């Protein structure tokens, strides 16, 4: 997933540069820094999860919510850039940005809840190996 | 194995649903922003409601005898001037390739090269400021309602026209045309400058954050354009290279309108984005307007929208979609007509 986010960041960078060529000198920060959304919201958290092995891996629901949020934010930023360069705006774009942020926050929230309850279960059983077994059952989502 | 398959299926279902919803949402947003017309009110309806409002005002004014006599006088004056205008237009207008002369109006079109750019200048002198009017595409106010400048000008019977502020591309910014306030929502941009034309023909540049549309209406504004920025204020250039952010910061086709003195206006359009004509920066355009003697000058929508129409012909070379020479559809025009 991390590699996918890096690829999307590269595509966004390419898109914003090409769009810049045809925008007659008009700039928008949302278009210029478009690649930062998939990079900072997507790739960096996934990189942290893969590096910090002590962090529990997120479950499917949390991943789905977070990825949907990251996609919405990236799309919303691209739209905002296009609109600002054209000299217009849309309330639909603002709603998409709000929805994207809400999805990301809820993804993180679900992750925290699920990690908490998994840690509790591990502590109750007193078996540190339980978590590993839990993962093996396929209830967690590998990120990389 | 089975659980894995089930999980992957569920994951794909979420992915698929998210992709479909986001694609549909993007399509709807783009179409509603750039394509789907949203007609709000026609100019005829707006003028009807305006005259009904004026009638109401004059009825209440008649309750005091002093106001009543003033109203009847101004009515008769207006009726008289209407009659004389149409008469003089039909009888005495002298039209050449680059000029129009009648009793009440004199228009001269000149063309010159400034900074590798073709600039078209319309010099307008009139005793009757009400000849400076605004026209809307499809005779209707609304988002994405658009027509070419020449097409709107023809339907308005314009002698001279330039593109306006393309209000229909945005949801905010004051819009007043021919005395009717179509939109009173201020722009989110605190620095948004508007051009206000009052009923005595004078022009002023105001910031939307400093004044409400209703206050401008009370001060007898008849046109408010929301694009900008102001180029010349009190005879001084009001922009510099660092100000050129947002709408355009490089050499481009431009449209501007300015006032030299009461009843003496200029409309300027520059070509751009071609090898023959580079285009002007806002600072260069402000310099052109100042050189023409403008005390107030304002930048209207530029780029592919920049068009000047005179006596049934498009005078300049408007560029649409890059370097293609053709007229772009716009929301509105500023025009001069005698009728």
Coordinates of C-alpha atoms in Angstrom, one line a residue:
Chain A
X1 CA 0.0 0.0 0.0
X2 CA 2.9 2.3 0.8
X3 CA 4.3 1.8 -2.7
X4 CA 0.9 2.5 -4.2
X5 CA 0.8 5.8 -2.3
X6 CA 4.3 6.7 -3.5
X7 CA 3.3 6.0 -7.0
X8 CA 0.1 8.1 -6.6
X9 CA 2.3 11.0 -5.2
X10 CA 4.5 10.7 -8.3
X11 CA 1.5 10.8 -10.6
X12 CA 0.1 13.8 -8.8
X13 CA 3.4 15.6 -9.1
X14 CA 3.4 14.9 -12.9
X15 CA -0.2 16.0 -13.2
X16 CA 0.4 19.3 -11.4
X17 CA 3.5 20.0 -13.5
X18 CA 1.7 19.3 -16.8
X19 CA -1.4 21.3 -15.6
X20 CA 1.0 24.2 -14.7
X21 CA 2.3 24.3 -18.3
X22 CA -1.2 25.1 -19.6
X23 CA -2.4 27.4 -16.9
X24 CA -1.0 30.6 -18.5
X25 CA 1.1 31.5 -15.4
X26 CA -1.8 31.2 -13.0
X27 CA -0.9 29.2 -9.9
X28 CA -2.8 27.5 -7.0
X29 CA -1.0 26.0 -4.0
X30 CA -3.6 23.2 -4.0
X31 CA -2.3 22.2 -7.5
X32 CA 1.3 23.0 -6.8
X33 CA 1.4 20.9 -3.6
X34 CA -1.1 18.2 -4.8
X35 CA 1.4 15.4 -4.4
X36 CA 1.8 16.2 -0.6
X37 CA -1.7 14.7 0.1
X38 CA -1.0 11.1 -0.9
X39 CA 2.6 11.5 0.4
X40 CA 1.9 12.9 3.9
X41 CA -1.6 11.5 4.4
X42 CA -1.0 8.1 2.7
X43 CA 2.6 7.0 2.4
X44 CA 4.1 8.5 5.6
X45 CA 1.7 6.8 8.1
X46 CA 2.1 3.5 6.2
X47 CA 5.9 3.9 6.3
X48 CA 5.7 4.5 10.1
X49 CA 3.6 1.4 10.6
X50 CA 6.1 -0.7 8.7
X51 CA 9.1 0.8 10.5
X52 CA 7.7 0.9 14.0
X53 CA 7.1 -2.8 14.5
X54 CA 5.7 -2.3 18.0
X55 CA 2.6 -0.5 16.5
X56 CA -0.3 -3.0 16.0
X57 CA -1.3 -3.4 12.4
X58 CA -4.7 -1.8 11.5
X59 CA -7.7 -3.9 10.6
X60 CA -9.6 -3.8 7.4
X61 CA -12.3 -1.3 8.4
X62 CA -9.8 1.2 9.6
X63 CA -7.7 0.8 6.5
X64 CA -10.7 1.2 4.2
X65 CA -11.9 4.3 6.0
X66 CA -8.4 5.9 6.0
X67 CA -7.7 5.1 2.4
X68 CA -11.0 6.5 1.3
X69 CA -10.3 9.7 3.2
X70 CA -6.8 10.0 1.6
X71 CA -8.3 9.5 -1.9
X72 CA -11.0 12.1 -1.2
X73 CA -8.5 14.7 0.1
X74 CA -6.3 14.2 -2.9
X75 CA -9.2 14.5 -5.3
X76 CA -10.5 17.5 -3.5
X77 CA -7.1 19.2 -3.6
X78 CA -6.9 18.6 -7.4
X79 CA -10.4 20.0 -7.9
X80 CA -9.6 23.1 -5.8
X81 CA -6.4 23.7 -7.8
X82 CA -8.3 23.4 -11.1
X83 CA -11.0 25.8 -9.8
X84 CA -8.6 28.4 -8.4
X85 CA -6.6 28.4 -11.6
X86 CA -9.8 28.8 -13.6
X87 CA -11.0 31.5 -11.2
X88 CA -14.0 29.7 -9.8
X89 CA -15.1 27.6 -6.9
X90 CA -17.6 25.0 -5.9
X91 CA -19.3 24.1 -2.6
X92 CA -19.1 20.4 -3.7
X93 CA -15.4 20.5 -3.5
X94 CA -15.5 21.9 0.0
X95 CA -17.9 19.1 1.1
X96 CA -15.5 16.5 -0.4
X97 CA -12.6 17.9 1.6
X98 CA -14.7 17.8 4.8
X99 CA -15.8 14.2 4.0
X100 CA -12.2 13.2 3.2
X101 CA -10.9 14.6 6.6
X102 CA -13.8 12.9 8.4
X103 CA -13.0 9.5 6.8
X104 CA -9.3 9.9 7.8
X105 CA -10.2 10.8 11.3
X106 CA -12.7 7.9 11.6
X107 CA -10.1 5.5 10.2
X108 CA -7.6 6.6 12.9
X109 CA -10.3 6.5 15.5
X110 CA -11.3 2.9 14.6
X111 CA -7.6 1.9 14.6
X112 CA -7.1 3.3 18.1
X113 CA -10.3 1.5 19.4
X114 CA -9.3 -1.8 17.8
X115 CA -5.7 -1.6 18.9
X116 CA -6.9 -0.8 22.5
X117 CA -9.2 -3.7 22.6
X118 CA -6.6 -6.1 21.1
X119 CA -4.0 -4.9 23.7
X120 CA -6.6 -5.5 26.4
X121 CA -7.3 -9.0 25.2
X122 CA -3.5 -9.7 25.0
X123 CA -3.0 -8.4 28.6
X124 CA -6.0 -10.5 29.9
X125 CA -4.6 -13.7 28.5
X126 CA -1.1 -12.9 29.7
X127 CA 0.3 -14.4 26.5
X128 CA 2.3 -12.0 24.3
X129 CA 2.2 -14.6 21.5
X130 CA -1.5 -14.3 21.3
X131 CA -1.3 -11.1 19.1
X132 CA 0.9 -13.0 16.7
X133 CA -1.6 -15.8 16.5
X134 CA -4.4 -13.3 16.1
X135 CA -2.6 -11.8 13.1
X136 CA -2.0 -15.2 11.6
X137 CA -5.7 -15.8 11.6
X138 CA -6.0 -13.1 9.0
X139 CA -7.9 -10.6 11.1
X140 CA -5.3 -7.9 10.6
X141 CA -4.3 -6.2 7.5
X142 CA -0.6 -6.2 6.5
X143 CA 0.3 -2.7 5.2
X144 CA 3.3 -3.5 3.1
Chain B
X1 CA -8.3 -19.9 2.9
X2 CA -12.1 -19.3 2.6
X3 CA -11.9 -16.5 5.2
X4 CA -9.1 -14.9 3.2
X5 CA -11.1 -15.0 0.0
X6 CA -14.2 -13.5 1.8
X7 CA -12.0 -10.7 3.3
X8 CA -10.5 -9.9 -0.1
X9 CA -13.9 -9.8 -1.6
X10 CA -15.2 -7.4 1.1
X11 CA -12.1 -5.2 0.6
X12 CA -12.6 -5.1 -3.2
X13 CA -16.3 -4.3 -2.7
X14 CA -15.3 -1.3 -0.5
X15 CA -12.7 -0.2 -3.0
X16 CA -15.1 -0.5 -5.9
X17 CA -17.9 1.4 -4.2
X18 CA -15.5 4.2 -3.1
X19 CA -14.1 4.4 -6.7
X20 CA -17.6 4.6 -8.2
X21 CA -18.9 7.2 -5.7
X22 CA -15.8 9.4 -6.0
X23 CA -15.9 9.3 -9.8
X24 CA -19.6 10.1 -9.9
X25 CA -19.1 12.9 -7.3
X26 CA -16.2 14.4 -9.4
X27 CA -18.2 14.3 -12.6
X28 CA -21.2 16.0 -10.9
X29 CA -18.9 18.7 -9.4
X30 CA -17.1 19.4 -12.7
X31 CA -20.3 19.5 -14.7
X32 CA -22.1 21.8 -12.2
X33 CA -19.1 24.1 -12.0
X34 CA -18.2 24.3 -15.7
X35 CA -21.1 23.1 -17.8
X36 CA -24.7 22.9 -16.4
X37 CA -26.5 26.2 -16.8
X38 CA -28.5 27.4 -13.8
X39 CA -30.9 30.2 -14.9
X40 CA -31.9 32.4 -12.0
X41 CA -33.7 35.4 -13.4
X42 CA -34.1 37.0 -16.8
X43 CA -33.1 40.6 -17.4
X44 CA -36.7 41.4 -18.4
X45 CA -38.0 40.0 -15.0
X46 CA -35.3 42.0 -13.2
X47 CA -36.2 45.2 -15.0
X48 CA -39.9 44.6 -14.3
X49 CA -39.3 44.1 -10.6
X50 CA -37.0 47.2 -10.6
X51 CA -39.7 49.4 -12.3
X52 CA -42.3 48.0 -9.9
X53 CA -40.1 49.0 -7.0
X54 CA -39.5 52.4 -8.5
X55 CA -43.3 52.8 -8.9
X56 CA -43.8 51.9 -5.3
X57 CA -41.3 54.4 -4.3
X58 CA -42.8 57.1 -6.4
X59 CA -46.3 56.4 -5.0
X60 CA -45.0 56.8 -1.4
X61 CA -43.2 59.9 -2.5
X62 CA -46.4 61.4 -4.0
X63 CA -47.8 61.5 -0.4
X64 CA -45.7 64.5 0.1
X65 CA -46.4 67.2 -2.5
X66 CA -42.8 68.3 -2.8
X67 CA -41.5 64.9 -3.8
X68 CA -44.4 64.4 -6.2
X69 CA -43.6 67.4 -8.3
X70 CA -39.9 66.4 -8.5
X71 CA -40.9 62.9 -9.6
X72 CA -43.2 64.1 -12.4
X73 CA -40.5 66.5 -13.6
X74 CA -37.9 63.7 -13.8
X75 CA -40.4 61.4 -15.6
X76 CA -41.1 64.0 -18.2
X77 CA -37.4 64.7 -18.6
X78 CA -36.6 61.0 -19.1
X79 CA -39.4 60.6 -21.6
X80 CA -38.3 63.6 -23.5
X81 CA -34.7 62.5 -23.6
X82 CA -35.7 59.0 -24.7
X83 CA -37.6 60.4 -27.6
X84 CA -34.8 62.7 -28.7
X85 CA -32.2 60.0 -28.5
X86 CA -33.9 57.6 -30.8
X87 CA -34.7 60.4 -33.2
X88 CA -31.1 61.6 -33.3
X89 CA -29.7 58.1 -33.7
X90 CA -31.8 57.3 -36.7
X91 CA -31.3 60.7 -38.3
X92 CA -27.7 61.7 -37.7
X93 CA -25.3 58.9 -36.8
X94 CA -22.2 58.9 -39.0
X95 CA -20.5 55.5 -39.1
X96 CA -17.1 54.7 -40.5
X97 CA -14.9 51.6 -40.1
X98 CA -13.4 52.9 -36.9
X99 CA -15.8 55.6 -35.7
X100 CA -19.4 56.4 -34.7
X101 CA -20.6 59.9 -34.3
X102 CA -24.1 61.1 -33.4
X103 CA -25.4 64.1 -31.4
X104 CA -25.0 62.3 -28.1
X105 CA -22.2 59.9 -28.7
X106 CA -18.7 59.8 -30.3
X107 CA -16.7 56.6 -30.5
X108 CA -13.3 56.2 -32.0
X109 CA -11.4 52.9 -32.3
X110 CA -7.6 53.0 -32.5
X111 CA -5.1 50.2 -32.6
X112 CA -1.5 50.4 -31.4
X113 CA 1.4 48.2 -30.4
X114 CA 2.6 48.2 -26.8
X115 CA 5.3 45.9 -25.5
X116 CA 4.9 43.5 -28.5
X117 CA 1.2 43.5 -28.0
X118 CA -1.7 44.6 -30.2
X119 CA -3.9 47.0 -28.1
X120 CA -7.3 48.1 -29.3
X121 CA -8.6 51.3 -27.7
X122 CA -12.2 52.6 -27.9
X123 CA -12.5 56.2 -26.9
X124 CA -16.1 57.1 -25.9
X125 CA -17.5 60.6 -25.4
X126 CA -21.1 61.0 -24.5
X127 CA -23.4 63.5 -22.8
X128 CA -25.7 60.7 -21.7
X129 CA -24.0 58.2 -19.3
X130 CA -27.1 55.9 -19.4
X131 CA -25.8 54.8 -22.9
X132 CA -23.1 52.8 -21.0
X133 CA -25.0 49.6 -20.3
X134 CA -24.6 45.9 -19.4
X135 CA -25.9 42.9 -21.3
X136 CA -26.2 39.3 -20.1
X137 CA -25.9 36.1 -22.1
X138 CA -29.2 34.6 -23.1
X139 CA -30.7 37.8 -21.4
X140 CA -30.5 35.8 -18.2
X141 CA -28.6 35.9 -14.9
X142 CA -27.3 32.5 -13.8
X143 CA -24.3 30.3 -13.4
X144 CA -22.8 28.9 -16.7
X145 CA -25.2 30.8 -18.9
X146 CA -22.9 32.0 -21.7
X147 CA -22.8 33.4 -25.2
X148 CA -20.1 35.0 -27.3
X149 CA -19.6 38.7 -26.8
X150 CA -20.6 39.4 -30.4
X151 CA -23.8 37.4 -30.0
X152 CA -24.8 39.2 -26.8
X153 CA -23.9 42.5 -28.4
X154 CA -26.0 41.8 -31.5
X155 CA -29.0 40.9 -29.4
X156 CA -28.6 44.1 -27.3
X157 CA -28.2 46.3 -30.4
X158 CA -24.8 47.4 -29.3
X159 CA -22.6 49.8 -31.3
X160 CA -19.5 48.9 -29.1
X161 CA -19.1 46.1 -26.6
X162 CA -16.4 44.4 -24.6
X163 CA -16.6 41.3 -22.4
X164 CA -17.6 41.9 -18.8
X165 CA -16.5 40.2 -15.5
X166 CA -17.7 36.6 -16.3
X167 CA -19.7 36.7 -13.0
X168 CA -21.4 33.4 -14.0
X169 CA -18.2 31.5 -13.3
X170 CA -18.3 32.3 -9.6
X171 CA -20.9 32.1 -6.8
X172 CA -19.7 35.2 -4.9
X173 CA -18.9 38.8 -5.7
X174 CA -21.4 41.6 -6.1
X175 CA -23.3 41.7 -9.4
X176 CA -25.4 44.7 -10.3
X177 CA -26.5 45.3 -13.9
X178 CA -28.5 48.3 -15.2
X179 CA -29.7 49.1 -11.7
X180 CA -30.7 45.7 -10.6
X181 CA -28.8 43.9 -7.8
X182 CA -28.5 40.3 -8.9
X183 CA -26.0 39.1 -6.3
X184 CA -25.1 40.7 -2.9
X185 CA -22.8 38.0 -1.6
X186 CA -19.3 39.4 -0.9
X187 CA -16.3 37.5 -2.2
X188 CA -14.3 35.4 0.3
X189 CA -11.3 37.4 -0.8
X190 CA -11.0 40.3 1.6
X191 CA -9.0 42.3 -1.1
X192 CA -11.6 41.8 -3.8
X193 CA -12.0 45.1 -5.6
X194 CA -15.1 46.0 -7.6
X195 CA -15.8 48.6 -10.3
X196 CA -18.9 50.7 -9.5
X197 CA -20.6 52.9 -12.1
X198 CA -23.1 55.4 -10.7
X199 CA -26.1 56.8 -12.4
X200 CA -24.3 60.1 -13.1
X201 CA -21.7 58.1 -15.1
X202 CA -18.9 58.4 -12.6
X203 CA -16.8 55.3 -11.8
X204 CA -15.3 54.3 -8.5
X205 CA -13.2 51.3 -7.3
X206 CA -14.3 49.8 -4.0
X207 CA -13.3 46.9 -1.8
X208 CA -16.2 44.4 -1.1
X209 CA -14.9 44.1 2.5
X210 CA -15.5 47.8 3.0
X211 CA -19.0 48.2 1.7
X212 CA -22.1 46.1 1.2
X213 CA -23.9 45.8 -2.1
X214 CA -27.0 47.4 -0.5
X215 CA -25.0 50.5 0.5
X216 CA -23.8 50.8 -3.1
X217 CA -27.3 50.5 -4.3
X218 CA -28.5 53.2 -1.9
X219 CA -25.6 55.4 -3.3
X220 CA -27.2 55.2 -6.7
X221 CA -24.9 52.6 -8.3
X222 CA -26.2 51.1 -11.5
X223 CA -23.4 48.7 -12.4
X224 CA -21.1 46.7 -10.2
X225 CA -18.4 44.5 -11.7
X226 CA -16.5 42.0 -9.5
X227 CA -13.3 41.0 -11.1
X228 CA -10.4 43.3 -10.8
X229 CA -8.0 44.5 -9.6
X230 CA -8.4 48.2 -10.0
X231 CA -5.6 49.4 -12.3
X232 CA -5.7 53.2 -11.9
X233 CA -7.2 55.0 -8.9
X234 CA -7.3 58.8 -8.7
X235 CA -4.9 58.9 -11.7
X236 CA -2.3 56.7 -10.0
X237 CA -1.3 53.2 -11.0
X238 CA -2.8 50.8 -8.3
X239 CA -1.0 47.6 -9.2
X240 CA 2.6 46.4 -9.4
X241 CA 4.2 43.2 -10.5
X242 CA 3.9 41.6 -7.1
X243 CA 0.2 42.2 -7.0
X244 CA -0.3 40.0 -10.0
X245 CA -1.5 36.9 -8.2
X246 CA -4.6 34.7 -8.4
X247 CA -6.3 35.4 -11.7
X248 CA -3.2 36.0 -13.8
X249 CA 0.3 37.0 -13.3
X250 CA 1.9 36.8 -16.7
X251 CA 1.4 38.3 -20.2
X252 CA -2.1 37.6 -21.3
X253 CA -4.9 39.0 -23.4
X254 CA -6.6 41.7 -21.2
X255 CA -9.8 43.7 -21.1
X256 CA -10.1 47.0 -19.2
X257 CA -12.5 49.9 -18.8
X258 CA -11.7 53.4 -17.5
X259 CA -12.9 56.9 -17.1
X260 CA -11.0 59.9 -18.2
X261 CA -13.6 62.5 -17.1
X262 CA -17.4 62.6 -16.7
X263 CA -18.9 61.3 -19.9
X264 CA -15.5 60.4 -21.3
X265 CA -14.6 56.7 -21.1
X266 CA -12.1 54.2 -22.7
X267 CA -12.5 50.5 -23.3
X268 CA -9.2 48.7 -23.9
X269 CA -8.6 45.1 -25.2
X270 CA -5.2 43.6 -25.8
X271 CA -4.5 40.4 -27.8
X272 CA -2.1 37.8 -26.4
X273 CA -0.8 34.3 -26.3
X274 CA 0.2 34.4 -29.9
X275 CA 3.5 35.0 -31.7
X276 CA 2.1 38.2 -33.2
X277 CA 0.9 39.6 -29.9
X278 CA 2.5 38.6 -26.6
X279 CA -0.1 40.0 -24.2
X280 CA 0.2 42.4 -21.3
X281 CA 0.8 42.1 -17.6
X282 CA -1.6 43.9 -15.3
X283 CA 1.1 46.5 -14.6
X284 CA 1.6 47.1 -18.3
X285 CA -2.2 47.4 -18.8
X286 CA -2.4 49.9 -16.0
X287 CA 0.4 51.9 -17.7
X288 CA -1.7 52.0 -20.9
X289 CA -4.8 53.2 -19.1
X290 CA -2.8 55.9 -17.2
X291 CA -1.2 57.1 -20.5
X292 CA -4.7 57.4 -21.9
X293 CA -5.5 59.8 -19.1
X294 CA -7.7 57.6 -17.0
X295 CA -8.5 58.7 -13.4
X296 CA -10.1 55.4 -12.7
X297 CA -9.5 52.1 -14.6
X298 CA -10.4 48.5 -13.9
X299 CA -9.4 45.1 -15.1
X300 CA -12.2 42.9 -16.5
X301 CA -12.1 39.2 -17.4
X302 CA -9.2 38.5 -19.7
X303 CA -7.5 35.6 -21.4
X304 CA -9.7 33.9 -24.0
X305 CA -12.6 36.1 -22.9
X306 CA -11.0 39.4 -24.1
X307 CA -13.1 40.6 -27.0
X308 CA -14.0 44.0 -28.5
X309 CA -17.0 44.3 -30.8
X310 CA -17.7 47.4 -32.9
X311 CA -20.4 48.0 -35.6
X312 CA -21.2 44.3 -36.1
X313 CA -17.6 43.1 -36.2
X314 CA -15.1 41.6 -33.7
X315 CA -12.2 44.1 -33.7
X316 CA -9.5 42.0 -32.0
X317 CA -8.2 38.4 -32.3
X318 CA -9.6 36.6 -29.3
X319 CA -7.8 33.4 -28.3
X320 CA -9.7 30.4 -27.0
X321 CA -8.2 27.1 -25.9
X322 CA -4.6 28.2 -26.2
X323 CA -3.7 29.8 -29.5
X324 CA -6.8 29.1 -31.5
X325 CA -8.3 32.4 -32.7
X326 CA -12.0 32.3 -31.9
X327 CA -14.4 33.9 -29.5
X328 CA -15.0 32.4 -26.0
X329 CA -18.5 32.4 -24.6
X330 CA -18.9 34.7 -21.6
X331 CA -21.6 35.6 -19.1
X332 CA -21.9 39.3 -19.8
X333 CA -20.8 42.4 -21.7
X334 CA -20.4 46.1 -21.2
X335 CA -21.8 47.9 -24.2
X336 CA -22.8 51.2 -25.7
X337 CA -26.0 51.5 -27.6
X338 CA -28.3 54.3 -28.6
X339 CA -32.0 53.4 -28.5

